[in-house]
PDB file of C-alpha atoms and ligand atoms in Angstrom:
ATOM      1  CA  MET A   1     -59.107  -2.738  18.821  1.00  0.00           C
ATOM      2  CA  ASN A   2     -56.881  -2.666  15.749  1.00  0.00           C
ATOM      3  CA  MET A   3     -53.379  -4.067  15.460  1.00  0.00           C
ATOM      4  CA  ASP A   4     -51.753  -0.660  15.432  1.00  0.00           C
ATOM      5  CA  GLU A   5     -53.420   0.235  18.721  1.00  0.00           C
ATOM      6  CA  LEU A   6     -52.084  -3.009  20.249  1.00  0.00           C
ATOM      7  CA  LYS A   7     -48.569  -2.181  19.054  1.00  0.00           C
ATOM      8  CA  ARG A   8     -48.845   1.256  20.655  1.00  0.00           C
ATOM      9  CA  GLN A   9     -50.026  -0.274  23.936  1.00  0.00           C
ATOM     10  CA  ALA A  10     -46.992  -2.587  24.002  1.00  0.00           C
ATOM     11  CA  ALA A  11     -44.717   0.366  23.266  1.00  0.00           C
ATOM     12  CA  ALA A  12     -46.320   2.420  26.045  1.00  0.00           C
ATOM     13  CA  ARG A  13     -45.785  -0.407  28.556  1.00  0.00           C
ATOM     14  CA  ALA A  14     -42.097  -0.681  27.571  1.00  0.00           C
ATOM     15  CA  LEU A  15     -41.718   3.066  28.064  1.00  0.00           C
ATOM     16  CA  GLU A  16     -42.427   2.516  31.787  1.00  0.00           C
ATOM     17  CA  HIS A  17     -38.991   0.847  31.981  1.00  0.00           C
ATOM     18  CA  VAL A  18     -37.188   3.969  30.756  1.00  0.00           C
ATOM     19  CA  ARG A  19     -35.492   6.069  33.430  1.00  0.00           C
ATOM     20  CA  ASP A  20     -33.932   9.509  33.308  1.00  0.00           C
ATOM     21  CA  GLY A  21     -30.324   9.418  32.115  1.00  0.00           C
ATOM     22  CA  MET A  22     -30.637   6.115  30.240  1.00  0.00           C
ATOM     23  CA  LYS A  23     -28.799   5.292  27.019  1.00  0.00           C
ATOM     24  CA  LEU A  24     -31.307   3.530  24.772  1.00  0.00           C
ATOM     25  CA  GLY A  25     -31.231   1.349  21.678  1.00  0.00           C
ATOM     26  CA  LEU A  26     -34.082   2.363  19.381  1.00  0.00           C
ATOM     27  CA  GLY A  27     -35.574  -0.443  17.297  1.00  0.00           C
ATOM     28  CA  THR A  28     -36.999  -0.477  13.791  1.00  0.00           C
ATOM     29  CA  GLY A  29     -40.441  -1.327  12.407  1.00  0.00           C
ATOM     30  CA  SER A  30     -44.042  -0.312  12.952  1.00  0.00           C
ATOM     31  CA  THR A  31     -44.078  -1.291  16.672  1.00  0.00           C
ATOM     32  CA  ALA A  32     -40.730   0.295  17.515  1.00  0.00           C
ATOM     33  CA  ARG A  33     -41.962   3.377  15.668  1.00  0.00           C
ATOM     34  CA  HIS A  34     -44.652   3.822  18.336  1.00  0.00           C
ATOM     35  CA  PHE A  35     -42.005   3.550  21.055  1.00  0.00           C
ATOM     36  CA  VAL A  36     -39.862   6.282  19.464  1.00  0.00           C
ATOM     37  CA  ASP A  37     -42.941   8.447  19.040  1.00  0.00           C
ATOM     38  CA  LEU A  38     -43.955   8.064  22.710  1.00  0.00           C
ATOM     39  CA  LEU A  39     -40.357   8.520  23.848  1.00  0.00           C
ATOM     40  CA  GLY A  40     -40.236  11.763  21.891  1.00  0.00           C
ATOM     41  CA  GLU A  41     -43.263  13.027  23.822  1.00  0.00           C
ATOM     42  CA  LYS A  42     -41.458  12.297  27.112  1.00  0.00           C
ATOM     43  CA  VAL A  43     -38.257  13.962  25.910  1.00  0.00           C
ATOM     44  CA  ARG A  44     -40.159  17.079  24.920  1.00  0.00           C
ATOM     45  CA  ALA A  45     -41.648  17.046  28.437  1.00  0.00           C
ATOM     46  CA  GLY A  46     -38.153  17.003  29.981  1.00  0.00           C
ATOM     47  CA  LEU A  47     -36.940  13.366  30.061  1.00  0.00           C
ATOM     48  CA  ASN A  48     -33.176  13.187  29.613  1.00  0.00           C
ATOM     49  CA  VAL A  49     -32.148  10.177  27.497  1.00  0.00           C
ATOM     50  CA  VAL A  50     -29.934   9.492  24.521  1.00  0.00           C
ATOM     51  CA  GLY A  51     -30.637   6.935  21.788  1.00  0.00           C
ATOM     52  CA  VAL A  52     -28.794   4.813  19.253  1.00  0.00           C
ATOM     53  CA  PRO A  53     -31.050   4.125  16.244  1.00  0.00           C
ATOM     54  CA  THR A  54     -31.011   0.704  14.551  1.00  0.00           C
ATOM     55  CA  SER A  55     -31.747   2.018  11.053  1.00  0.00           C
ATOM     56  CA  GLU A  56     -31.677   5.148   8.966  1.00  0.00           C
ATOM     57  CA  ALA A  57     -35.491   5.186   9.116  1.00  0.00           C
ATOM     58  CA  THR A  58     -35.417   5.225  12.927  1.00  0.00           C
ATOM     59  CA  ARG A  59     -32.638   7.822  12.948  1.00  0.00           C
ATOM     60  CA  ILE A  60     -34.772  10.165  10.839  1.00  0.00           C
ATOM     61  CA  GLN A  61     -37.867   9.541  12.979  1.00  0.00           C
ATOM     62  CA  ALA A  62     -35.967  10.045  16.251  1.00  0.00           C
ATOM     63  CA  GLU A  63     -34.499  13.317  14.996  1.00  0.00           C
ATOM     64  CA  GLN A  64     -37.972  14.521  14.001  1.00  0.00           C
ATOM     65  CA  CYS A  65     -39.281  13.564  17.470  1.00  0.00           C
ATOM     66  CA  GLY A  66     -36.472  15.454  19.206  1.00  0.00           C
ATOM     67  CA  VAL A  67     -34.780  12.371  20.755  1.00  0.00           C
ATOM     68  CA  PRO A  68     -31.052  13.141  21.183  1.00  0.00           C
ATOM     69  CA  LEU A  69     -28.889  10.560  19.390  1.00  0.00           C
ATOM     70  CA  THR A  70     -25.437   9.119  19.813  1.00  0.00           C
ATOM     71  CA  THR A  71     -23.468   6.216  18.337  1.00  0.00           C
ATOM     72  CA  LEU A  72     -21.823   3.088  19.678  1.00  0.00           C
ATOM     73  CA  ASP A  73     -18.504   4.808  18.950  1.00  0.00           C
ATOM     74  CA  ASP A  74     -19.298   7.420  21.555  1.00  0.00           C
ATOM     75  CA  VAL A  75     -20.836   5.277  24.314  1.00  0.00           C
ATOM     76  CA  ASP A  76     -19.604   1.854  25.381  1.00  0.00           C
ATOM     77  CA  ARG A  77     -22.789   0.210  26.697  1.00  0.00           C
ATOM     78  CA  LEU A  78     -26.508   0.948  26.403  1.00  0.00           C
ATOM     79  CA  ASP A  79     -28.871   0.479  29.337  1.00  0.00           C
ATOM     80  CA  LEU A  80     -31.843  -0.780  27.368  1.00  0.00           C
ATOM     81  CA  THR A  81     -32.931  -1.568  23.813  1.00  0.00           C
ATOM     82  CA  VAL A  82     -36.612  -1.640  22.896  1.00  0.00           C
ATOM     83  CA  ASP A  83     -37.415  -3.272  19.565  1.00  0.00           C
ATOM     84  CA  GLY A  84     -40.106  -5.237  17.755  1.00  0.00           C
ATOM     85  CA  ALA A  85     -39.899  -8.784  16.404  1.00  0.00           C
ATOM     86  CA  ASP A  86     -41.409 -10.965  13.708  1.00  0.00           C
ATOM     87  CA  GLU A  87     -41.668 -14.027  15.973  1.00  0.00           C
ATOM     88  CA  ILE A  88     -41.086 -14.678  19.677  1.00  0.00           C
ATOM     89  CA  ASP A  89     -40.950 -18.104  21.336  1.00  0.00           C
ATOM     90  CA  ALA A  90     -41.257 -19.146  24.976  1.00  0.00           C
ATOM     91  CA  ALA A  91     -37.478 -18.898  25.515  1.00  0.00           C
ATOM     92  CA  LEU A  92     -37.718 -15.308  24.185  1.00  0.00           C
ATOM     93  CA  ASN A  93     -35.689 -16.296  21.164  1.00  0.00           C
ATOM     94  CA  LEU A  94     -36.713 -14.154  18.214  1.00  0.00           C
ATOM     95  CA  ILE A  95     -36.892 -13.932  14.477  1.00  0.00           C
ATOM     96  CA  LYS A  96     -36.170 -10.363  13.408  1.00  0.00           C
ATOM     97  CA  GLY A  97     -35.357  -8.628  10.160  1.00  0.00           C
ATOM     98  CA  GLY A  98     -38.733  -8.392   8.470  1.00  0.00           C
ATOM     99  CA  GLY A  99     -37.973  -4.702   8.065  1.00  0.00           C
ATOM    100  CA  GLY A 100     -34.432  -5.424   6.886  1.00  0.00           C
ATOM    101  CA  ALA A 101     -32.634  -3.828   9.840  1.00  0.00           C
ATOM    102  CA  LEU A 102     -31.460  -7.013  11.566  1.00  0.00           C
ATOM    103  CA  LEU A 103     -27.710  -6.286  11.423  1.00  0.00           C
ATOM    104  CA  ARG A 104     -27.828  -2.945  13.223  1.00  0.00           C
ATOM    105  CA  GLU A 105     -30.593  -4.288  15.470  1.00  0.00           C
ATOM    106  CA  LYS A 106     -28.398  -7.160  16.607  1.00  0.00           C
ATOM    107  CA  ILE A 107     -25.322  -4.957  17.102  1.00  0.00           C
ATOM    108  CA  VAL A 108     -27.348  -2.545  19.231  1.00  0.00           C
ATOM    109  CA  ALA A 109     -29.152  -5.269  21.227  1.00  0.00           C
ATOM    110  CA  THR A 110     -25.830  -7.002  21.933  1.00  0.00           C
ATOM    111  CA  ALA A 111     -24.372  -3.715  23.208  1.00  0.00           C
ATOM    112  CA  SER A 112     -27.301  -3.304  25.630  1.00  0.00           C
ATOM    113  CA  ASP A 113     -27.603  -4.498  29.213  1.00  0.00           C
ATOM    114  CA  ARG A 114     -31.282  -5.345  28.604  1.00  0.00           C
ATOM    115  CA  MET A 115     -33.585  -5.819  25.631  1.00  0.00           C
ATOM    116  CA  ILE A 116     -37.352  -5.484  25.763  1.00  0.00           C
ATOM    117  CA  VAL A 117     -39.212  -6.861  22.766  1.00  0.00           C
ATOM    118  CA  ILE A 118     -42.587  -5.290  22.039  1.00  0.00           C
ATOM    119  CA  ALA A 119     -45.260  -6.802  19.816  1.00  0.00           C
ATOM    120  CA  ASP A 120     -48.885  -7.606  19.284  1.00  0.00           C
ATOM    121  CA  ASP A 121     -49.604 -11.125  20.489  1.00  0.00           C
ATOM    122  CA  THR A 122     -49.814 -12.626  16.974  1.00  0.00           C
ATOM    123  CA  LYS A 123     -45.991 -12.676  17.058  1.00  0.00           C
ATOM    124  CA  TRP A 124     -45.963 -15.301  19.845  1.00  0.00           C
ATOM    125  CA  VAL A 125     -45.244 -18.795  18.452  1.00  0.00           C
ATOM    126  CA  ASP A 126     -44.601 -22.303  19.785  1.00  0.00           C
ATOM    127  CA  VAL A 127     -41.784 -22.884  17.315  1.00  0.00           C
ATOM    128  CA  LEU A 128     -39.877 -20.253  15.340  1.00  0.00           C
ATOM    129  CA  GLY A 129     -39.891 -20.459  11.550  1.00  0.00           C
ATOM    130  CA  ARG A 130     -43.339 -19.766  10.180  1.00  0.00           C
ATOM    131  CA  PHE A 131     -42.015 -16.286   9.414  1.00  0.00           C
ATOM    132  CA  PRO A 132     -39.279 -16.591   6.757  1.00  0.00           C
ATOM    133  CA  LEU A 133     -35.854 -16.264   8.400  1.00  0.00           C
ATOM    134  CA  PRO A 134     -34.041 -13.181   7.056  1.00  0.00           C
ATOM    135  CA  VAL A 135     -30.339 -13.727   6.393  1.00  0.00           C
ATOM    136  CA  GLU A 136     -28.234 -10.698   5.441  1.00  0.00           C
ATOM    137  CA  VAL A 137     -25.606 -11.647   2.852  1.00  0.00           C
ATOM    138  CA  ILE A 138     -22.808 -10.056   0.861  1.00  0.00           C
ATOM    139  CA  PRO A 139     -23.762  -9.744  -2.852  1.00  0.00           C
ATOM    140  CA  PHE A 140     -20.390 -11.227  -3.917  1.00  0.00           C
ATOM    141  CA  GLY A 141     -20.647 -14.992  -4.323  1.00  0.00           C
ATOM    142  CA  LEU A 142     -24.360 -14.997  -3.535  1.00  0.00           C
ATOM    143  CA  ALA A 143     -25.029 -18.418  -5.102  1.00  0.00           C
ATOM    144  CA  ALA A 144     -22.130 -19.982  -3.174  1.00  0.00           C
ATOM    145  CA  THR A 145     -23.442 -18.473   0.057  1.00  0.00           C
ATOM    146  CA  GLN A 146     -26.919 -19.840  -0.645  1.00  0.00           C
ATOM    147  CA  ARG A 147     -25.460 -23.310  -1.292  1.00  0.00           C
ATOM    148  CA  ALA A 148     -23.639 -23.112   2.040  1.00  0.00           C
ATOM    149  CA  MET A 149     -26.871 -22.028   3.722  1.00  0.00           C
ATOM    150  CA  ALA A 150     -28.745 -24.962   2.145  1.00  0.00           C
ATOM    151  CA  ALA A 151     -26.064 -27.333   3.483  1.00  0.00           C
ATOM    152  CA  VAL A 152     -26.483 -25.881   6.989  1.00  0.00           C
ATOM    153  CA  PHE A 153     -30.254 -26.223   6.777  1.00  0.00           C
ATOM    154  CA  ALA A 154     -29.879 -29.892   5.776  1.00  0.00           C
ATOM    155  CA  GLN A 155     -27.313 -30.500   8.526  1.00  0.00           C
ATOM    156  CA  THR A 156     -29.690 -29.129  11.178  1.00  0.00           C
ATOM    157  CA  GLY A 157     -32.768 -30.985   9.895  1.00  0.00           C
ATOM    158  CA  ASN A 158     -34.377 -27.909   8.367  1.00  0.00           C
ATOM    159  CA  SER A 159     -35.701 -27.622   4.850  1.00  0.00           C
ATOM    160  CA  GLY A 160     -37.369 -25.034   2.660  1.00  0.00           C
ATOM    161  CA  HIS A 161     -36.704 -22.613  -0.116  1.00  0.00           C
ATOM    162  CA  MET A 162     -34.813 -19.332  -0.175  1.00  0.00           C
ATOM    163  CA  VAL A 163     -35.945 -16.092  -1.791  1.00  0.00           C
ATOM    164  CA  LEU A 164     -33.759 -13.090  -2.515  1.00  0.00           C
ATOM    165  CA  ARG A 165     -35.722 -10.182  -1.058  1.00  0.00           C
ATOM    166  CA  LYS A 166     -37.010  -7.517  -3.446  1.00  0.00           C
ATOM    167  CA  GLY A 167     -38.128  -4.026  -2.477  1.00  0.00           C
ATOM    168  CA  LYS A 168     -41.495  -2.465  -3.289  1.00  0.00           C
ATOM    169  CA  ASP A 169     -39.940  -1.115  -6.502  1.00  0.00           C
ATOM    170  CA  GLY A 170     -39.198  -4.682  -7.671  1.00  0.00           C
ATOM    171  CA  HIS A 171     -35.423  -4.238  -7.387  1.00  0.00           C
ATOM    172  CA  VAL A 172     -33.246  -6.288  -5.065  1.00  0.00           C
ATOM    173  CA  PHE A 173     -33.664  -4.935  -1.517  1.00  0.00           C
ATOM    174  CA  VAL A 174     -30.475  -3.320  -0.200  1.00  0.00           C
ATOM    175  CA  THR A 175     -29.947  -2.928   3.560  1.00  0.00           C
ATOM    176  CA  ASP A 176     -28.571   0.154   5.332  1.00  0.00           C
ATOM    177  CA  GLY A 177     -25.225  -1.681   5.264  1.00  0.00           C
ATOM    178  CA  GLY A 178     -25.343  -2.217   1.474  1.00  0.00           C
ATOM    179  CA  HIS A 179     -26.060  -5.947   1.638  1.00  0.00           C
ATOM    180  CA  CYS A 180     -28.859  -8.224   0.330  1.00  0.00           C
ATOM    181  CA  ILE A 181     -31.330 -10.317   2.301  1.00  0.00           C
ATOM    182  CA  VAL A 182     -32.172 -13.945   1.597  1.00  0.00           C
ATOM    183  CA  ASP A 183     -35.454 -14.996   3.242  1.00  0.00           C
ATOM    184  CA  ALA A 184     -35.390 -18.683   4.182  1.00  0.00           C
ATOM    185  CA  HIS A 185     -38.862 -20.242   4.252  1.00  0.00           C
ATOM    186  CA  LEU A 186     -38.318 -23.045   6.754  1.00  0.00           C
ATOM    187  CA  GLY A 187     -41.785 -23.508   8.265  1.00  0.00           C
ATOM    188  CA  GLN A 188     -40.495 -24.748  11.611  1.00  0.00           C
ATOM    189  CA  ILE A 189     -36.928 -24.232  12.772  1.00  0.00           C
ATOM    190  CA  THR A 190     -35.324 -27.248  14.394  1.00  0.00           C
ATOM    191  CA  ASP A 191     -32.773 -26.235  17.058  1.00  0.00           C
ATOM    192  CA  ALA A 192     -32.646 -22.476  16.477  1.00  0.00           C
ATOM    193  CA  PRO A 193     -29.480 -21.916  18.599  1.00  0.00           C
ATOM    194  CA  LEU A 194     -27.554 -24.554  16.601  1.00  0.00           C
ATOM    195  CA  LEU A 195     -28.773 -23.126  13.284  1.00  0.00           C
ATOM    196  CA  ALA A 196     -27.852 -19.607  14.431  1.00  0.00           C
ATOM    197  CA  GLY A 197     -24.256 -20.591  15.165  1.00  0.00           C
ATOM    198  CA  LEU A 198     -23.784 -22.473  11.894  1.00  0.00           C
ATOM    199  CA  LEU A 199     -25.238 -19.661   9.774  1.00  0.00           C
ATOM    200  CA  THR A 200     -22.916 -17.154  11.468  1.00  0.00           C
ATOM    201  CA  ALA A 201     -19.936 -19.306  10.439  1.00  0.00           C
ATOM    202  CA  ILE A 202     -20.691 -18.996   6.686  1.00  0.00           C
ATOM    203  CA  PRO A 203     -18.284 -16.407   5.215  1.00  0.00           C
ATOM    204  CA  GLY A 204     -20.843 -14.677   2.943  1.00  0.00           C
ATOM    205  CA  VAL A 205     -23.397 -14.357   5.735  1.00  0.00           C
ATOM    206  CA  VAL A 206     -23.139 -10.972   7.433  1.00  0.00           C
ATOM    207  CA  GLU A 207     -25.823 -11.713  10.038  1.00  0.00           C
ATOM    208  CA  HIS A 208     -29.094 -13.566  10.426  1.00  0.00           C
ATOM    209  CA  GLY A 209     -32.416 -12.800  12.069  1.00  0.00           C
ATOM    210  CA  LEU A 210     -32.235 -15.372  14.867  1.00  0.00           C
ATOM    211  CA  PHE A 211     -31.817 -13.430  18.120  1.00  0.00           C
ATOM    212  CA  ILE A 212     -30.876 -16.079  20.663  1.00  0.00           C
ATOM    213  CA  GLY A 213     -30.717 -15.153  24.347  1.00  0.00           C
ATOM    214  CA  LEU A 214     -30.830 -11.409  23.690  1.00  0.00           C
ATOM    215  CA  ALA A 215     -34.343 -10.436  24.798  1.00  0.00           C
ATOM    216  CA  ASN A 216     -34.910 -10.236  28.565  1.00  0.00           C
ATOM    217  CA  LEU A 217     -38.559  -9.234  28.539  1.00  0.00           C
ATOM    218  CA  ALA A 218     -41.428  -9.511  26.041  1.00  0.00           C
ATOM    219  CA  VAL A 219     -44.408  -7.174  26.169  1.00  0.00           C
ATOM    220  CA  LEU A 220     -47.265  -8.650  24.135  1.00  0.00           C
ATOM    221  CA  ALA A 221     -50.469  -6.722  23.571  1.00  0.00           C
ATOM    222  CA  GLY A 222     -53.640  -8.597  22.655  1.00  0.00           C
ATOM    223  CA  ALA A 223     -57.398  -8.201  22.777  1.00  0.00           C
ATOM    224  CA  GLN A 224     -57.403  -9.602  26.345  1.00  0.00           C
ATOM    225  CA  GLY A 225     -54.789  -7.130  27.583  1.00  0.00           C
ATOM    226  CA  ILE A 226     -51.006  -6.977  27.962  1.00  0.00           C
ATOM    227  CA  ARG A 227     -48.873  -9.976  28.822  1.00  0.00           C
ATOM    228  CA  VAL A 228     -45.335  -9.471  30.125  1.00  0.00           C
ATOM    229  CA  ILE A 229     -43.007 -12.465  29.898  1.00  0.00           C
ATOM    230  CA  GLU A 230     -39.568 -12.504  31.464  1.00  0.00           C
ATOM    231  CA  ARG A 231     -36.777 -14.762  30.188  1.00  0.00           C
ATOM    232  CA  ARG A 232     -36.024 -17.442  32.761  1.00  0.00           C
TER     233      ARG A 232
HETATM  234  C1  LIG B   1     -36.989  -4.905  11.474  1.00  0.00           C
HETATM  235  C2  LIG B   1     -37.532  -5.817  12.509  1.00  0.00           C
HETATM  236  C3  LIG B   1     -38.842  -5.469  13.121  1.00  0.00           C
HETATM  237  O1  LIG B   1     -38.668  -5.285  14.473  1.00  0.00           O
HETATM  238  C4  LIG B   1     -39.785  -6.598  12.856  1.00  0.00           C
HETATM  239  O2  LIG B   1     -39.871  -6.794  11.449  1.00  0.00           O
HETATM  240  C5  LIG B   1     -41.170  -6.306  13.411  1.00  0.00           C
HETATM  241  O3  LIG B   1     -41.726  -5.239  12.727  1.00  0.00           O
HETATM  242  P1  LIG B   1     -43.182  -4.695  13.055  1.00  0.00           P
HETATM  243  O4  LIG B   1     -43.127  -4.074  14.390  1.00  0.00           O
HETATM  244  O5  LIG B   1     -43.448  -3.703  11.953  1.00  0.00           O
HETATM  245  O6  LIG B   1     -44.127  -5.876  12.979  1.00  0.00           O
HETATM  246  O7  LIG B   1     -36.936  -6.797  12.886  1.00  0.00           O
HETATM  247  O8  LIG B   1     -35.802  -5.398  10.933  1.00  0.00           O
END
C-alpha cells in the first residue's frame, strides 16, 4: 500500500467523527486534502456541515468540492478540526507547518472544541524535532528575530541551524499572511512546551509549529492497519 493510500485511510477514519450540523476546521497538506475530498463526497450526498479552511489552498479545494465555508468572524467556536502533522509524539504534541500554513492552522485548532490529527504512521516519533521546526516570522528585523530565536534555543538546551524557507521557484517563501518561515533544524527538541512559550514571546515571531495540547485524537495509518491514540 502506498503512502497516499494510508493518508486517505486516516482521513476516512476521521470522517467517522463528523456529524450533521458540525462546524469544522479544515486542515492543510496532502493528508488533510484527502479529508476535504471525502467530506465533499458526503456533502454532495446531503451532509450538512460548514467549514473554516486553514489556507487559501484548502479554501479553493473546499469550494471545488462543494463544502460550504464560513469564517471565524461569523462563528464563535468550531466543533472539530481535522488536520495533518509533520510529527506527533506520545503526548499528542505536534510539529506542524511543513506546508507553511501553521498560523491559520493554529488559530483554527485553538478555536475548535476538538482536534483530530491524521497521518501515516511515519509521523509518529519518540521525541519531536527530527522534522525542522517551522517558525513564522515578520520580514522586518529578520536577523534580530533569528538571534533571539538562537538565544531561546540555547536557553532551553536545544541547538541547530536555521534556514529561511524558499519556495519551489527559489524565492523566499511567503505565507498566506505575508510572512516568512524560518525552519529550525534542532534534531531533538528538549522540553517542547517550554520552547513553545519562549518562542511565542519573541516580538518578531508571529507563530511557531509546536502545537502543544491541541490535538485530542491521532489517527495513524500504517501497513498493519489504523491506530487511534487519544490524549490522556
Ligand atoms: C501544513 C501542515 C501539514 O499538516 C503538515 O505539513 C503535514 O502535511 P502532509 O499531510 O502533506 O504530510 O502543517 O502547514
